[in-house]
Coordinates of C-alpha atoms in Angstrom, one line a residue:
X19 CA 8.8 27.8 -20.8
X20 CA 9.7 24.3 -19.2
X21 CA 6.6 22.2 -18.5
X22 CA 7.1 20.0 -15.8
X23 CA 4.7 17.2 -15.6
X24 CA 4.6 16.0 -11.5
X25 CA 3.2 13.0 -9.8
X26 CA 0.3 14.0 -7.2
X27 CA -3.3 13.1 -6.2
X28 CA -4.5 16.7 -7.5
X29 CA -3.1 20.4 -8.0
X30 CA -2.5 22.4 -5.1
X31 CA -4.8 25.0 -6.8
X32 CA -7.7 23.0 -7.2
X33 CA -10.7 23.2 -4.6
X34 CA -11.8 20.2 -4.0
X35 CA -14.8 19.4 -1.4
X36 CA -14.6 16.0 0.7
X37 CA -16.9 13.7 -1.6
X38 CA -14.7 14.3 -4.2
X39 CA -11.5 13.4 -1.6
X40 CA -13.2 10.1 -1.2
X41 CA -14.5 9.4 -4.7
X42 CA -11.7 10.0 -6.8
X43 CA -8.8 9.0 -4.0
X44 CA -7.2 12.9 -4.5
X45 CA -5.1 11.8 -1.7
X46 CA -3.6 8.5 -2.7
X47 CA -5.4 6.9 0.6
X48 CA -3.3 9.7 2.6
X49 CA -3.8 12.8 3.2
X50 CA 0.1 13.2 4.1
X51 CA 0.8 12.8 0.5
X52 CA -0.6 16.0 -0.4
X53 CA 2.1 18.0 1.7
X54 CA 4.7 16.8 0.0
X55 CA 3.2 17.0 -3.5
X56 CA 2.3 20.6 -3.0
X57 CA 5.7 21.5 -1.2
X58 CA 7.4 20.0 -4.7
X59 CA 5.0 21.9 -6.6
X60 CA 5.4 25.1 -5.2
X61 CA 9.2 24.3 -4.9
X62 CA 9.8 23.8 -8.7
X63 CA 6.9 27.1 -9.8
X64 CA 9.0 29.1 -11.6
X65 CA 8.6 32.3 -13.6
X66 CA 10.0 30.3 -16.8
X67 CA 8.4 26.5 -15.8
X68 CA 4.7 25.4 -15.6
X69 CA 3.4 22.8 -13.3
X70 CA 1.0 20.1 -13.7
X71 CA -0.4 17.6 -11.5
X72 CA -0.5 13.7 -13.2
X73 CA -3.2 12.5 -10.8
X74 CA -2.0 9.4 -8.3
X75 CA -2.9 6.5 -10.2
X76 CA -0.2 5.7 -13.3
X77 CA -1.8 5.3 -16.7
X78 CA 1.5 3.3 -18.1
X79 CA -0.1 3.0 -21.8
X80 CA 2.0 3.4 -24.8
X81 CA -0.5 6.2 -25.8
X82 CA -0.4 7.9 -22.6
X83 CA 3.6 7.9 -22.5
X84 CA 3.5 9.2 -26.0
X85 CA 1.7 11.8 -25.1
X86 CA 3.8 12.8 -22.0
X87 CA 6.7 12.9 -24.2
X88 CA 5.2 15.5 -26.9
X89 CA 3.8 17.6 -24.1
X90 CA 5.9 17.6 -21.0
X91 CA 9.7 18.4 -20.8
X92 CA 10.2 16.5 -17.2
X93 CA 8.5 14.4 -15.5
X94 CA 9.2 14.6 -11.5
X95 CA 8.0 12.1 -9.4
X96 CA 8.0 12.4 -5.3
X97 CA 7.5 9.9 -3.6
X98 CA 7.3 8.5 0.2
X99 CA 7.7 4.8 1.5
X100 CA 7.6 3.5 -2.1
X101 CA 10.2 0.3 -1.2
X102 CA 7.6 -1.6 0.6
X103 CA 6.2 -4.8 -0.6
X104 CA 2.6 -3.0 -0.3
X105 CA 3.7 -0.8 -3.2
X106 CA 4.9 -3.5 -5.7
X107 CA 2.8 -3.5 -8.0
X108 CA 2.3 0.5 -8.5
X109 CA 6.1 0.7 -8.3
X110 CA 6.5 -1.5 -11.5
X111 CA 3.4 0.5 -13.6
X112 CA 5.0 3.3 -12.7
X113 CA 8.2 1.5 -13.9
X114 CA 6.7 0.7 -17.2
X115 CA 5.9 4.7 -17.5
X116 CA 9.3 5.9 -17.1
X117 CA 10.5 3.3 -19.1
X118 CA 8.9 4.7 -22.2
X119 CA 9.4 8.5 -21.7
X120 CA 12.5 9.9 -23.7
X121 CA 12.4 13.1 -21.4
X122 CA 14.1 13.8 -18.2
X123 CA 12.4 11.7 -14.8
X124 CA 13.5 13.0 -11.5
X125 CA 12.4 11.3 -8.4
X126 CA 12.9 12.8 -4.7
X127 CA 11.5 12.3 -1.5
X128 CA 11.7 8.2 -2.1
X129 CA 12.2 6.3 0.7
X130 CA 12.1 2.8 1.8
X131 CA 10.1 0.8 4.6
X132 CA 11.4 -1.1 7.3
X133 CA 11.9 -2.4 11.2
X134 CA 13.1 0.5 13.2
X135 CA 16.3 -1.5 13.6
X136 CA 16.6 -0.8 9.6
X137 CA 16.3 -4.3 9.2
X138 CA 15.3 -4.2 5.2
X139 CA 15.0 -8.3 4.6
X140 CA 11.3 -8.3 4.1
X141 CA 12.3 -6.2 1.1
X142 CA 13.9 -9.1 -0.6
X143 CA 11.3 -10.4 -2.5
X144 CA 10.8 -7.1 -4.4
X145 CA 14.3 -6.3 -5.1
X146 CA 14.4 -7.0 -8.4
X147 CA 11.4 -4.6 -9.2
X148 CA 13.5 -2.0 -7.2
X149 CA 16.6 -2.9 -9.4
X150 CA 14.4 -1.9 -12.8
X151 CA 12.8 1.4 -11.1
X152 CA 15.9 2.4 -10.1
X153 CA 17.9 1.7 -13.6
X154 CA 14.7 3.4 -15.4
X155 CA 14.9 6.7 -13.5
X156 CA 18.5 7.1 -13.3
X157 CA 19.0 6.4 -17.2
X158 CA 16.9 9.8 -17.3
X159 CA 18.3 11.9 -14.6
X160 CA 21.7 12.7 -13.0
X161 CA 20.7 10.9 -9.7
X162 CA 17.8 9.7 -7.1
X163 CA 17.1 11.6 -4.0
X164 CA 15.6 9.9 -1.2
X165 CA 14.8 10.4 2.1
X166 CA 17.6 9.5 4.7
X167 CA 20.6 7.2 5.0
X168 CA 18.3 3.8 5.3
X169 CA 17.3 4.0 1.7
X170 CA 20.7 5.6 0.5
X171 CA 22.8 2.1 2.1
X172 CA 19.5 -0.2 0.1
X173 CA 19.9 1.4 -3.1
X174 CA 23.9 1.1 -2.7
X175 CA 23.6 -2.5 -1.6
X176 CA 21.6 -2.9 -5.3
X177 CA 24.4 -1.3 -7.3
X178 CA 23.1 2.2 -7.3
X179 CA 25.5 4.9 -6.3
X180 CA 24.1 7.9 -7.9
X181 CA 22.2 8.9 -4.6
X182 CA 21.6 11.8 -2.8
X183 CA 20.1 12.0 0.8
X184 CA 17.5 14.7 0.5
X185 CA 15.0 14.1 3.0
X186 CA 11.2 14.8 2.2
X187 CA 10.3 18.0 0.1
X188 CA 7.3 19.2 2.8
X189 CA 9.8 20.4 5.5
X190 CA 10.7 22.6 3.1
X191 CA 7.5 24.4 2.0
X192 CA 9.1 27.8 2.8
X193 CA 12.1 27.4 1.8
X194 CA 15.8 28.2 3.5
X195 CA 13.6 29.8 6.5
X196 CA 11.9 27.7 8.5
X197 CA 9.0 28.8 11.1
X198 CA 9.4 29.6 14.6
X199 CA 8.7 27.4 17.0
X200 CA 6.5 28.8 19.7
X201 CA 7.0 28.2 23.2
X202 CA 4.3 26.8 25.6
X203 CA 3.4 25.8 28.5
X204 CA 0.9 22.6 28.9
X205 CA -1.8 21.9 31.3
X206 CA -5.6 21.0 31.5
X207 CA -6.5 23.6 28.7
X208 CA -4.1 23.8 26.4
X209 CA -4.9 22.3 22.9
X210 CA -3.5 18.6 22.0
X211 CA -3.4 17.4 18.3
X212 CA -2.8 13.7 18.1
X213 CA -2.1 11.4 15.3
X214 CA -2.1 7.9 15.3
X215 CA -1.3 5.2 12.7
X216 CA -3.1 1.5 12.4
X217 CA -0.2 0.0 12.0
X218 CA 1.9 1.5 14.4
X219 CA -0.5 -0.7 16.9
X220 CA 1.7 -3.6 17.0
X221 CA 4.6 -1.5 17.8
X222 CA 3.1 0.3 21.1
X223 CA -0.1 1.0 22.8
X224 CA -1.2 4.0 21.0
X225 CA -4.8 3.6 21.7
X226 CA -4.1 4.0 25.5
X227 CA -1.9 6.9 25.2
X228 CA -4.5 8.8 23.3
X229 CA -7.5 7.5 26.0
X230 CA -4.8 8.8 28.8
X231 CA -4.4 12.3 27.0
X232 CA -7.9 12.6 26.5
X233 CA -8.7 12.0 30.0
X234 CA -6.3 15.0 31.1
X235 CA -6.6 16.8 28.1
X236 CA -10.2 17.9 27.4
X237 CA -9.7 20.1 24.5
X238 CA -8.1 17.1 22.6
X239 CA -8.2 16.5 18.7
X240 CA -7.2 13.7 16.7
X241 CA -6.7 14.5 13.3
X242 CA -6.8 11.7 10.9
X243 CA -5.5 10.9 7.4
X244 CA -6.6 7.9 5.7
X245 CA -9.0 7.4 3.2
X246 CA -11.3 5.2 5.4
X247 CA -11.5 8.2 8.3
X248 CA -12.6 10.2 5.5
X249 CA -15.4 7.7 5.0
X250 CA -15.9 6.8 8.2
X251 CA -16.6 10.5 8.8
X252 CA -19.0 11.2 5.9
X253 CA -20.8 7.8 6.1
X254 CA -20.9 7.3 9.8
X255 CA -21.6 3.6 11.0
X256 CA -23.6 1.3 13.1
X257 CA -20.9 0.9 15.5
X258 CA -23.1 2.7 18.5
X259 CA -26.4 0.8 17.7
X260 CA -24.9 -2.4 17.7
X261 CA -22.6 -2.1 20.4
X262 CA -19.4 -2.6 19.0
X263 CA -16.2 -0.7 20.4
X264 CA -12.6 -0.7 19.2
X265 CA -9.7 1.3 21.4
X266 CA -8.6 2.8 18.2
X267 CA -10.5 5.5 16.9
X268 CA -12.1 3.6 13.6
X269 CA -15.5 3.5 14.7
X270 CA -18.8 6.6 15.6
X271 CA -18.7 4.5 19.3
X272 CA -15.2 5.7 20.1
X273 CA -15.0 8.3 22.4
X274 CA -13.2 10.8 20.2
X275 CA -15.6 10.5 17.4
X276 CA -18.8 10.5 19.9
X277 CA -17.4 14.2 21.2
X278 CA -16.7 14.8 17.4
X279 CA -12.9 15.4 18.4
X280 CA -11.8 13.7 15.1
X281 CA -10.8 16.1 11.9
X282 CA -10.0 15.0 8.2
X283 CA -8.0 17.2 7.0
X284 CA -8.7 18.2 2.8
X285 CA -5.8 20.3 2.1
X286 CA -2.4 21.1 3.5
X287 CA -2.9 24.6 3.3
X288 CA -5.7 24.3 5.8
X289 CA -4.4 21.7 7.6
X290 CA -1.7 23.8 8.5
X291 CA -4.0 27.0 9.3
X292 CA -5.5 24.8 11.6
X293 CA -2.6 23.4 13.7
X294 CA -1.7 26.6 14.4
X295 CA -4.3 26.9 17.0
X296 CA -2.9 24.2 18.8
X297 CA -0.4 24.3 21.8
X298 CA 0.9 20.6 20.9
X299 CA 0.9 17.9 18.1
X300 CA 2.4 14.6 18.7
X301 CA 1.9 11.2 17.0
X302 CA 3.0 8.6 14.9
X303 CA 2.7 10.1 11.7
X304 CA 5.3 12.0 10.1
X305 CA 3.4 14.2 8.2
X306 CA 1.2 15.1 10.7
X307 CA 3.9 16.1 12.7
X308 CA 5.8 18.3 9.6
X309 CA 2.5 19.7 9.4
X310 CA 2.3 21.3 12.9
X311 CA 5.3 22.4 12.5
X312 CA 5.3 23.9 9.7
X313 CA 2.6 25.4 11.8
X314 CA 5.4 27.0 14.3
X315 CA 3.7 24.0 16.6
X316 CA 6.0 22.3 18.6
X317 CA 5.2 18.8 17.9
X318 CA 7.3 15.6 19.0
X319 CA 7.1 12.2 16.0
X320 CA 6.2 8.4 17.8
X321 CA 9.1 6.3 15.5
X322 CA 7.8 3.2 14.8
X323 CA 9.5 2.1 11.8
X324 CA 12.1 3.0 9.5
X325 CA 10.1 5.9 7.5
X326 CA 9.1 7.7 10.2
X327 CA 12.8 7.2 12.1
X328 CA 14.9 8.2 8.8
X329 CA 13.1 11.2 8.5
X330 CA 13.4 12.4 12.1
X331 CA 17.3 11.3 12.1
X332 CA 17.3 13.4 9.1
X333 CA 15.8 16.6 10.1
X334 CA 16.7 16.4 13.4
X335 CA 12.7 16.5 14.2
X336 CA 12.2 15.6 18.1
X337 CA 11.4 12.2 18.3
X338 CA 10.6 9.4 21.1
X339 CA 10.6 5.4 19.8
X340 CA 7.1 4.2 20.2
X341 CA 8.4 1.2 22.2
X342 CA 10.2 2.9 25.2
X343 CA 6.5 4.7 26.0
X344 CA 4.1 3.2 28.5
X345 CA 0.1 4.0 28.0
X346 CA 0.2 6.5 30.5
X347 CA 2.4 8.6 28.6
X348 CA 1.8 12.2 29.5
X349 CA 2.2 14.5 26.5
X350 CA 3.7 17.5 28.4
X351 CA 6.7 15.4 29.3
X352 CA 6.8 14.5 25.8
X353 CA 7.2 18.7 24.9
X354 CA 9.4 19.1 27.8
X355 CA 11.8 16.5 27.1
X356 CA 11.6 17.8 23.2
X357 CA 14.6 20.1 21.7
X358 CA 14.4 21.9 18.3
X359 CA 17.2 23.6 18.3
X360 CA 19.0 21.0 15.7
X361 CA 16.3 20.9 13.1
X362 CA 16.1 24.8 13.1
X363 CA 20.0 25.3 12.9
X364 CA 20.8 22.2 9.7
X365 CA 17.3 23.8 7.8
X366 CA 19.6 25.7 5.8
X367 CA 22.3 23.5 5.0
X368 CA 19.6 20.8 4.2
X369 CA 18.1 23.1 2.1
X370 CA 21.2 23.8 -0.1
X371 CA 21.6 20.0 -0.4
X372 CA 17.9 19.8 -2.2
X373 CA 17.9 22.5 -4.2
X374 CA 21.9 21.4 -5.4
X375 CA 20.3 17.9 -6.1
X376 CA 17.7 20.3 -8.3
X377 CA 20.1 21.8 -10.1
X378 CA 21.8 18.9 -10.8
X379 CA 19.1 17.2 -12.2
X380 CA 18.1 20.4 -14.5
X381 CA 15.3 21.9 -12.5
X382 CA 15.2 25.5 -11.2
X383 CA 13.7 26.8 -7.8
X384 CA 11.5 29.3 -7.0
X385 CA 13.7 30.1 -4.0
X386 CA 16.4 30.7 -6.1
X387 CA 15.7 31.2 -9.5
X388 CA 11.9 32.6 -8.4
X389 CA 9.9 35.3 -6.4
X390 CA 10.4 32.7 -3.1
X391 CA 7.0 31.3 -3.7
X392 CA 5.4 34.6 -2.6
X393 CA 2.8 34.5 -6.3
X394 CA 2.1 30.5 -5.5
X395 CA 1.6 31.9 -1.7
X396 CA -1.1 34.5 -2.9
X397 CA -2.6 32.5 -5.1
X398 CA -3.5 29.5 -2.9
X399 CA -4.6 31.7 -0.2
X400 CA -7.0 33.3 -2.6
X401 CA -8.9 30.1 -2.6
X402 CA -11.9 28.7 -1.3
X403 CA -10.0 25.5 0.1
X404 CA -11.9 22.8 2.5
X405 CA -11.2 22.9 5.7
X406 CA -10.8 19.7 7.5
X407 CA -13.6 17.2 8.0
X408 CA -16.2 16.5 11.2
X409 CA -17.7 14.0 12.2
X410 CA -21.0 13.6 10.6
X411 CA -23.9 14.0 12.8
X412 CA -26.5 13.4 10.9
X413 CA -28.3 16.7 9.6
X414 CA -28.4 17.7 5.9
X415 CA -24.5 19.1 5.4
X416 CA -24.3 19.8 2.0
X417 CA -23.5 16.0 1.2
X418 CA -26.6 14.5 1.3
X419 CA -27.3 14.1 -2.2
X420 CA -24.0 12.7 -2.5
X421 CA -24.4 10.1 0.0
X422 CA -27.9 9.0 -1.7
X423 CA -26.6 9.0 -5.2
X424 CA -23.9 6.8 -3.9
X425 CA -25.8 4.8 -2.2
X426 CA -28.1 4.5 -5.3
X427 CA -25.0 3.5 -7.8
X428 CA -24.1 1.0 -5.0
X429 CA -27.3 -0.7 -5.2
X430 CA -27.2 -0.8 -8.7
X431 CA -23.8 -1.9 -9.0
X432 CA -24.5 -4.3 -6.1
X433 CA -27.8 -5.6 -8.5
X434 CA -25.4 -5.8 -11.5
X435 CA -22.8 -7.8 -9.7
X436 CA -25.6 -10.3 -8.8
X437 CA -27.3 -10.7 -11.8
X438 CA -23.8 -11.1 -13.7
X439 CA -23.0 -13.9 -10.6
X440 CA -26.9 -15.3 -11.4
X441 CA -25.3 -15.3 -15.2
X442 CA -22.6 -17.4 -14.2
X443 CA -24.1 -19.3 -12.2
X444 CA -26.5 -20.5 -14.6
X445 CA -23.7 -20.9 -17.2
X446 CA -21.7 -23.0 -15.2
X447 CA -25.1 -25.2 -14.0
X448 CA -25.2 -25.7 -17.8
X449 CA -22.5 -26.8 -18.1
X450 CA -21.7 -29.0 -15.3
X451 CA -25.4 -30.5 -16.4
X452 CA -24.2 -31.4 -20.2
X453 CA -20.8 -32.2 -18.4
X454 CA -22.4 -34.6 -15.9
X455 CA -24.8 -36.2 -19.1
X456 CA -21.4 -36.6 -21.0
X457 CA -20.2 -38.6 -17.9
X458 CA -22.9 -40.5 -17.6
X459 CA -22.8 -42.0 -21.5
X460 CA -18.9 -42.4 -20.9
X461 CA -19.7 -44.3 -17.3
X462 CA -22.4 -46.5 -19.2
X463 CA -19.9 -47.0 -22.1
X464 CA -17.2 -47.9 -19.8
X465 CA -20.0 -50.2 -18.3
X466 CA -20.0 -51.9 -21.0
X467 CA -16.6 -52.4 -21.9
X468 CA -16.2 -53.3 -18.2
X469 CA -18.9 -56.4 -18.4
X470 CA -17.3 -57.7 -22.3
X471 CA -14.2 -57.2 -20.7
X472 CA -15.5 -59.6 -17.4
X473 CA -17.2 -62.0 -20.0
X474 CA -13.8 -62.3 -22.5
X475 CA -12.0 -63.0 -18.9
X476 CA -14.4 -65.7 -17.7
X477 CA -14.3 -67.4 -21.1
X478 CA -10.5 -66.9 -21.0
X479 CA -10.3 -68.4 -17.6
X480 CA -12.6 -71.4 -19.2
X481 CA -10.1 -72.2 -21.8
X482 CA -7.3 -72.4 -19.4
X483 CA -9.1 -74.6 -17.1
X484 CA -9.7 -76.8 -20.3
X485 CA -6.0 -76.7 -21.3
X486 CA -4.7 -77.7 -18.0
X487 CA -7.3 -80.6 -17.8
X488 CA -6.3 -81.6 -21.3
X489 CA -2.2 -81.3 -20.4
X490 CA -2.9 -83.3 -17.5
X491 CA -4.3 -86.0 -19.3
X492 CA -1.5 -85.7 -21.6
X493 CA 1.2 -86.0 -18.7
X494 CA -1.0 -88.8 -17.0
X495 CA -1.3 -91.4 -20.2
X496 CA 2.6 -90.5 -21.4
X497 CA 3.8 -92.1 -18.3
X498 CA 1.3 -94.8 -18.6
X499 CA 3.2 -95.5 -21.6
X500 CA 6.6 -94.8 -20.9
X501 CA 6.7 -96.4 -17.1
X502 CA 7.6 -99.8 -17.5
X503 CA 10.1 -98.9 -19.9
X504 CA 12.2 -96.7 -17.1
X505 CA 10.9 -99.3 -14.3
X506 CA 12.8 -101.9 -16.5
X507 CA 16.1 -99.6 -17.1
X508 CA 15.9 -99.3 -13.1
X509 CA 16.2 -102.3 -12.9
X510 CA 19.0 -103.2 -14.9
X511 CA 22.4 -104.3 -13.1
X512 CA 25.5 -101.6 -13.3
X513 CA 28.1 -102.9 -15.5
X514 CA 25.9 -105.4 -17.5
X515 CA 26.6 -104.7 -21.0
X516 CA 25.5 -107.4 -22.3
X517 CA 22.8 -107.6 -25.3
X518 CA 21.6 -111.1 -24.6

């Protein structure tokens, strides 16, 4: 039996409610992450391997690496936009891992962030954190897949030509076959899923296209994935009471979250359940968009920067850049305009690339070398699993204990934080006081020294004024003396030699 030790914020078999979501960060601060985790896991569940989930964060310890090496045969690490300057510091704990496991590391899906003109300066500063990642995991495995041609051309411009373009492991939850796409025609009832991404805002108005497509579109959703929707849903805010609006949907006084027509969603499994209820997903995120299709939703990707572009180019995945749409973008023209023809025909051949990559890097497929995922299949949908999170609207949930035992450790931690500060503060009064008294004595000494100093001066001055008196008394009665005497030689006629 392999064991296979994979990075992800949880299992795809554990049931997980939203409190512990937001308290434990299951979704690394994105709920996308899960698809692709989940899609690996199910991807490498064989009847001769065994999965495990690491968690997100990266214990890099010598104890915990020790302890991966006597347990775990591989570890298998997929990743998304890791080369960005945000991820840094995570990129070099994980580093420091791999660098002390003596098993396999295989790590697919990895991609890196840039301008959607694949512009890859403002990764500069971090290339040399890149450079060890990169040397880490490939003295462990055969080669890196990533997730388009962008990142293949960055890692070959750092010296690494054991690459293989593999694109990201969620389009391929099912395998070689990939769902229908359903035909549909859109008008005034048909059901919208929208997805929209904070930092896509500089890029394009997002915010108006989704007020325009509610205005048409009644039956409307937005469905979120960040950690801070999550909250935002759970907790609420004051938003309404005070007053305060934003045009992008991060607040209860937004429109969408007023007509509770914002969703969280938990799980992918769900999550994809879901979006097949809908007639039409579009949006800046790319794994909100894999997700409705998955779903057999047509569904049309925003690009606004290099991870979202490389993946579309990839997959073929209909796609629109966020710059060339006005506000009053109408999403039926979007769908019209949309052609899947591409991404359904290259699923196979794509799929041969990742599952050669797999077998190149010593890991079987349940596709292959498996049932097809058909016991992972029955054993997920046995589950319990979340669906997606509402918007809060005040009644008793399920959650409210949660939210006042939170509350409660925030006070407390809040209390602790200012009593520790009140510590401090105190501490450093202390010692600025003894530091200020020190000052003092060393400012009176100095004082001191300062007025000896003045006196030895005046006194020197004294002497001097004595010493030139004296010398010009000197000067004055030496030519007293010697005057005549040189009046006399004066005096004398040239040329008299005479001693007469």
């Amino acid at each position: 039996m392999k064991r296979i030790l994979i990075r992800s914020g949880k299992g795809p078999f554990r049931v997980a409610g939203p409190t512990e979501f937001i308290h434990q960060d299951l979704i690394g601060t994105n709920t996308g992450n899960l698809l692709f985790s989940d899609s690996a896991h199910k991807m490498l569940t064989t009847p001769d391997t065994e999965v495990t989930s690491n968690g997100i964060r990266t214990d890099a310890s010598p104890e915990r690496a020790a302890e991966i090496n006597e347990q775990y045969d591989v570890f298998v690490v997929p990743l998304a936009n890791a080369f960005r300057p945000g991820f840094q510091a995570a990129l070099d704990r994980l580093t420091t891992l791999v660098e002390q496991l003596t098993i396999p590391v295989v790590v697919f899906g990895v991609g890196a962030q840039a301008t959607a003109d694949y512009d890859t300066e403002s990764l500069r500063p971090m290339a040399a954190s890149v450079r060890r990642f990169a040397s880490a995991v490939l003295d462990r495995s055969a080669s890196i897949g990533v997730r388009g041609e962008l990142t293949a051309g960055y890692l070959k411009s750092l010296g690494f030509h054991d690459v293989d373009i593999i694109g990201c492991p969620s389009m391929f939850l099912y395998g070689a076959t990939f769902p229908e796409i359903r035909a549909t025609e859109l008008s005034a009832d048909s059901r919208i899923a929208v997805n929209l991404s904070p930092d896509a805002i500089p890029v394009g108005d997002i915010s108006g296209m989704a007020r325009h497509a509610w205005e048409r579109y009644p039956h409307l959703t937005y469905y979120a994935q960040n950690t801070v929707d999550a909250e935002l849903l759970l907790w609420g805010d004051t938003s309404i009471e005070s007053g305060h609006e934003d045009p992008f949907p991060l607040q209860l006084s937004h429109t969408l979250l007023r007509e509770n027509k914002v969703r969280m969603p938990l799980d992918p499994a769900t999550w994809i359940d879901e979006l097949r209820g809908y007639d039409f997903a579009y949006g800046t995120r790319i794994h909100g968009n894999v997700a409705a299709l998955l779903a057999g939703t047509p569904s049309v990707v925003l690009t606004h920067d290099s991870r979202t572009l490389e993946l579309c180019r990839y997959f073929d995945i209909p796609h629109r850049p966020l710059t060339e749409l006005p506000a009053d973008t109408d999403p039926r023209d979007l769908y019209d305009d949309a052609d899947f023809s591409a991404m359904i025909k290259g699923h196979g051949e794509r799929f041969e690339r990742i599952t050669a990559f797999l077998d190149r890097n010593g890991l079987q497929n349940t596709y292959t070398h498996g049932d097809g995922g058909a016991a992972f299949d029955a054993r997920l949908s046995a589950l319990d699993l979340p669906p997606s999170m509402p918007v809060w609207d005040g009644s008793d949930d399920g959650q409210m204990r949660y939210r006042l035992s939170r509350l409660r450790e925030r006070i407390t931690t809040t209390d602790a934080k200012l009593q520790l500060q009140a510590q401090k503060r105190v501490r450093s009064t202390k010692e600025l006081r003894v530091r200020l008294r020190t000052a003092e004595k060393l400012a009176t000494a100095q004082a001191r020294q300062l007025d000896a100093m003045r006196a030895e001066l005046e006194a020197a001055r004294k002497q001097l004024a004595a010493v030139e008196r004296r010398v010009t008394g000197i000067e004055r009665r030496a030519l007293i003396r010697i005057g005549p005497a040189l009046r006399r030689r004066t005096r004398k006629p040239a040329g008299d030699d005479s001693t007469g």
